[in-house]
Amino acid sequence: MPAAPDRPGPPVAVLVAVAAVAGGWLSVRLSPPGGGPASPAAPTRRAVAALASPGARARVVRTVDGDTALLRFRDARGAATVTVRYLGVDTPESVHPRKPVECFGPAAARANRRWATGRLVTLVLDRERTDPYGRLLAALRPVGARATLSARLVATGHARVLTIPPNGRLAPTLRRLEQAARQARRGMWRACRDGLRSDG
């Protein structure tokens, strides 16, 4: 019997995306041929359209590390999930596949998981709404809370300010909170020499 003709397999990007989700590392960069920035994935474009409206809400399904979470939202097409990178902040690494765990990274990841998981949130967006990895850029404000999670992480010394133009809407507030956390030696400012490296 003649062999059946080979059927083309799924695109490489699909295989990479499936592997990324299965492995829990949701921020893998899917670059098109030529090595340029990844285009926002369909769920991210849907999330921008659905969650930019005042009062729109989503639920935190789980957190990835100290400054990244997975949200579930609904639009006219139904339910979807999207990875969100918190706007205006950076926490020490705790799960990066190619970087070592940094001082206070696990503590930041635990704090984010405790404060965010399962919470219903509204989003604060800025001028640029996706990052080069196709993630949504937003600050999350739990319903009923006055502060965003970005602000809470900075105020408690779990995160430092990271402003990447053209975004900067939250920068003045976050810088004041970081200065206060540094002066009070909260969190990483006590445990780590420069906010990322351990004194030990």
Tab-separated table of C-alpha atoms in Angstrom:
chain	number	residue	atom	x	y	z
A	1	MET	CA	0.000	0.000	0.000
A	2	PRO	CA	1.479	3.431	-0.884
A	3	ALA	CA	2.346	5.601	2.043
A	4	ALA	CA	-0.119	8.345	2.863
A	5	PRO	CA	1.158	11.821	1.954
A	6	ASP	CA	2.539	13.833	4.841
A	7	ARG	CA	0.108	16.310	6.281
A	8	PRO	CA	1.442	19.705	7.271
A	9	GLY	CA	1.667	20.076	11.019
A	10	PRO	CA	0.464	23.067	13.021
A	11	PRO	CA	2.445	26.307	12.716
A	12	VAL	CA	5.508	26.580	14.930
A	13	ALA	CA	4.021	29.564	16.772
A	14	VAL	CA	1.027	27.440	17.795
A	15	LEU	CA	3.292	24.708	19.154
A	16	VAL	CA	5.322	27.262	21.093
A	17	ALA	CA	2.192	28.858	22.522
A	18	VAL	CA	0.799	25.478	23.629
A	19	ALA	CA	4.112	24.568	25.242
A	20	ALA	CA	4.274	27.934	26.991
A	21	VAL	CA	0.816	27.587	28.503
A	22	ALA	CA	1.404	23.977	29.511
A	23	GLY	CA	4.657	24.897	31.209
A	24	GLY	CA	3.222	27.877	33.028
A	25	TRP	CA	5.590	30.391	31.398
A	26	LEU	CA	3.056	32.675	29.756
A	27	SER	CA	5.381	35.414	28.621
A	28	VAL	CA	7.339	33.565	25.914
A	29	ARG	CA	8.029	35.895	23.023
A	30	LEU	CA	6.527	34.699	19.759
A	31	SER	CA	8.582	36.567	17.184
A	32	PRO	CA	7.647	36.550	13.521
A	33	PRO	CA	10.255	35.658	10.893
A	34	GLY	CA	13.027	38.210	10.980
A	35	GLY	CA	13.121	38.508	14.760
A	36	GLY	CA	10.870	41.562	15.109
A	37	PRO	CA	8.565	42.239	18.062
A	38	ALA	CA	5.671	39.859	18.565
A	39	SER	CA	2.243	41.077	17.492
A	40	PRO	CA	-0.448	41.221	20.193
A	41	ALA	CA	-2.293	37.911	20.342
A	42	ALA	CA	-6.022	37.787	19.672
A	43	PRO	CA	-6.962	37.502	23.389
A	44	THR	CA	-4.858	40.588	24.127
A	45	ARG	CA	-6.575	42.615	21.404
A	46	ARG	CA	-9.934	41.431	22.720
A	47	ALA	CA	-8.975	42.361	26.266
A	48	VAL	CA	-7.934	45.881	25.245
A	49	ALA	CA	-11.281	46.388	23.512
A	50	ALA	CA	-13.333	44.859	26.326
A	51	LEU	CA	-11.539	46.262	29.384
A	52	ALA	CA	-10.731	49.813	28.295
A	53	SER	CA	-14.277	50.928	29.103
A	54	PRO	CA	-14.768	52.580	32.529
A	55	GLY	CA	-16.092	50.069	35.035
A	56	ALA	CA	-15.153	47.008	32.985
A	57	ARG	CA	-14.084	44.136	35.215
A	58	ALA	CA	-12.047	40.961	35.009
A	59	ARG	CA	-11.051	38.258	37.481
A	60	VAL	CA	-7.508	37.208	38.356
A	61	VAL	CA	-7.303	33.480	37.629
A	62	ARG	CA	-3.760	33.097	38.913
A	63	THR	CA	-0.477	34.929	39.208
A	64	VAL	CA	2.736	34.049	37.371
A	65	ASP	CA	5.296	35.954	39.459
A	66	GLY	CA	5.445	39.238	41.341
A	67	ASP	CA	4.271	41.477	38.504
A	68	THR	CA	2.357	39.243	36.090
A	69	ALA	CA	-1.078	37.631	36.281
A	70	LEU	CA	-3.610	35.771	34.186
A	71	LEU	CA	-7.046	37.414	33.869
A	72	ARG	CA	-10.369	36.015	32.717
A	73	PHE	CA	-12.762	38.451	31.066
A	74	ARG	CA	-15.902	38.397	28.963
A	75	ASP	CA	-16.881	40.184	25.784
A	76	ALA	CA	-19.482	39.692	23.066
A	77	ARG	CA	-17.624	36.581	21.890
A	78	GLY	CA	-17.644	34.935	25.316
A	79	ALA	CA	-15.007	34.256	27.971
A	80	ALA	CA	-11.278	34.552	27.332
A	81	THR	CA	-8.039	34.781	29.288
A	82	VAL	CA	-5.149	37.194	28.879
A	83	THR	CA	-1.724	37.620	30.478
A	84	VAL	CA	-1.222	41.009	32.139
A	85	ARG	CA	2.128	42.608	32.952
A	86	TYR	CA	1.620	45.138	35.726
A	87	LEU	CA	2.049	48.712	34.617
A	88	GLY	CA	4.801	50.871	36.103
A	89	VAL	CA	6.588	48.310	38.276
A	90	ASP	CA	9.203	45.586	38.226
A	91	THR	CA	9.664	42.860	40.819
A	92	PRO	CA	12.754	40.676	41.295
A	93	GLU	CA	12.833	37.533	39.163
A	94	SER	CA	11.405	34.352	40.637
A	95	VAL	CA	10.412	32.064	37.721
A	96	HIS	CA	12.332	33.258	34.657
A	97	PRO	CA	13.642	30.217	32.713
A	98	ARG	CA	16.947	31.902	31.779
A	99	LYS	CA	17.660	34.103	34.810
A	100	PRO	CA	18.495	33.204	38.410
A	101	VAL	CA	16.056	33.786	41.248
A	102	GLU	CA	16.763	37.250	42.624
A	103	CYS	CA	16.680	38.564	46.158
A	104	PHE	CA	13.073	39.038	47.333
A	105	GLY	CA	11.665	37.540	44.122
A	106	PRO	CA	9.847	34.661	45.847
A	107	ALA	CA	8.501	37.052	48.504
A	108	ALA	CA	7.137	39.373	45.808
A	109	ALA	CA	5.546	36.430	43.990
A	110	ARG	CA	3.890	35.253	47.220
A	111	ALA	CA	2.569	38.743	47.970
A	112	ASN	CA	1.121	39.116	44.496
A	113	ARG	CA	-0.502	35.684	44.704
A	114	ARG	CA	-2.012	36.518	48.108
A	115	TRP	CA	-3.342	39.946	47.097
A	116	ALA	CA	-4.485	39.190	43.547
A	117	THR	CA	-5.642	35.599	43.081
A	118	GLY	CA	-9.391	35.300	42.702
A	119	ARG	CA	-9.985	39.038	42.972
A	120	LEU	CA	-12.338	40.940	40.715
A	121	VAL	CA	-10.408	43.901	39.300
A	122	THR	CA	-10.715	46.973	37.131
A	123	LEU	CA	-7.847	48.014	34.880
A	124	VAL	CA	-5.839	51.224	34.601
A	125	LEU	CA	-4.351	51.531	31.131
A	126	ASP	CA	-1.787	53.920	29.657
A	127	ARG	CA	-0.867	55.052	26.129
A	128	GLU	CA	0.865	51.807	25.127
A	129	ARG	CA	-1.324	48.865	26.015
A	130	THR	CA	0.743	45.844	25.037
A	131	ASP	CA	4.401	44.951	25.570
A	132	PRO	CA	6.839	43.351	23.071
A	133	TYR	CA	5.816	39.905	24.329
A	134	GLY	CA	2.157	40.410	23.424
A	135	ARG	CA	1.025	40.833	27.034
A	136	LEU	CA	-1.527	43.404	28.148
A	137	LEU	CA	0.018	46.312	30.088
A	138	ALA	CA	-2.240	47.452	32.915
A	139	ALA	CA	-2.401	48.269	36.586
A	140	LEU	CA	-5.006	46.175	38.393
A	141	ARG	CA	-7.233	47.711	41.053
A	142	PRO	CA	-9.163	45.147	43.117
A	143	VAL	CA	-12.827	46.079	43.388
A	144	GLY	CA	-13.345	47.877	46.691
A	145	ALA	CA	-9.673	48.842	47.053
A	146	ARG	CA	-8.336	52.378	46.676
A	147	ALA	CA	-4.848	51.434	45.475
A	148	THR	CA	-3.736	49.402	42.486
A	149	LEU	CA	-1.681	46.282	42.991
A	150	SER	CA	1.248	48.133	41.389
A	151	ALA	CA	1.044	50.804	44.093
A	152	ARG	CA	0.685	48.251	46.886
A	153	LEU	CA	3.696	46.257	45.715
A	154	VAL	CA	5.862	49.392	45.552
A	155	ALA	CA	4.636	50.768	48.894
A	156	THR	CA	5.497	47.537	50.708
A	157	GLY	CA	8.922	47.178	49.117
A	158	HIS	CA	8.018	44.210	46.926
A	159	ALA	CA	8.544	46.126	43.653
A	160	ARG	CA	10.510	49.027	42.256
A	161	VAL	CA	9.308	51.605	39.758
A	162	LEU	CA	9.785	50.849	36.051
A	163	THR	CA	8.663	53.502	33.590
A	164	ILE	CA	8.976	52.828	29.867
A	165	PRO	CA	7.895	55.715	27.586
A	166	PRO	CA	5.447	56.554	26.216
A	167	ASN	CA	3.800	55.181	29.370
A	168	GLY	CA	4.174	57.112	32.605
A	169	ARG	CA	0.695	57.835	33.905
A	170	LEU	CA	1.370	56.188	37.268
A	171	ALA	CA	5.006	57.248	37.612
A	172	PRO	CA	4.642	60.287	39.948
A	173	THR	CA	2.586	58.356	42.493
A	174	LEU	CA	4.741	55.238	42.272
A	175	ARG	CA	7.977	57.211	42.685
A	176	ARG	CA	6.666	58.822	45.882
A	177	LEU	CA	5.703	55.407	47.220
A	178	GLU	CA	9.100	53.961	46.326
A	179	GLN	CA	10.928	56.809	48.043
A	180	ALA	CA	8.900	56.235	51.209
A	181	ALA	CA	9.561	52.476	51.077
A	182	ARG	CA	13.303	53.069	50.617
A	183	GLN	CA	13.456	55.490	53.526
A	184	ALA	CA	11.530	53.100	55.775
A	185	ARG	CA	13.625	50.157	54.501
A	186	ARG	CA	10.616	48.054	53.709
A	187	GLY	CA	10.781	44.727	51.913
A	188	MET	CA	13.596	44.504	49.374
A	189	TRP	CA	15.092	47.774	50.579
A	190	ARG	CA	15.948	46.040	53.851
A	191	ALA	CA	16.649	42.532	52.564
A	192	CYS	CA	18.639	43.398	49.427
A	193	ARG	CA	21.562	45.745	48.909
A	194	ASP	CA	20.144	47.618	45.918
A	195	GLY	CA	16.612	46.299	45.787
A	196	LEU	CA	17.599	43.272	43.726
A	197	ARG	CA	20.828	41.799	45.127
A	198	SER	CA	21.091	40.094	48.477
A	199	ASP	CA	23.413	41.390	51.187
A	200	GLY	CA	24.386	37.780	51.813
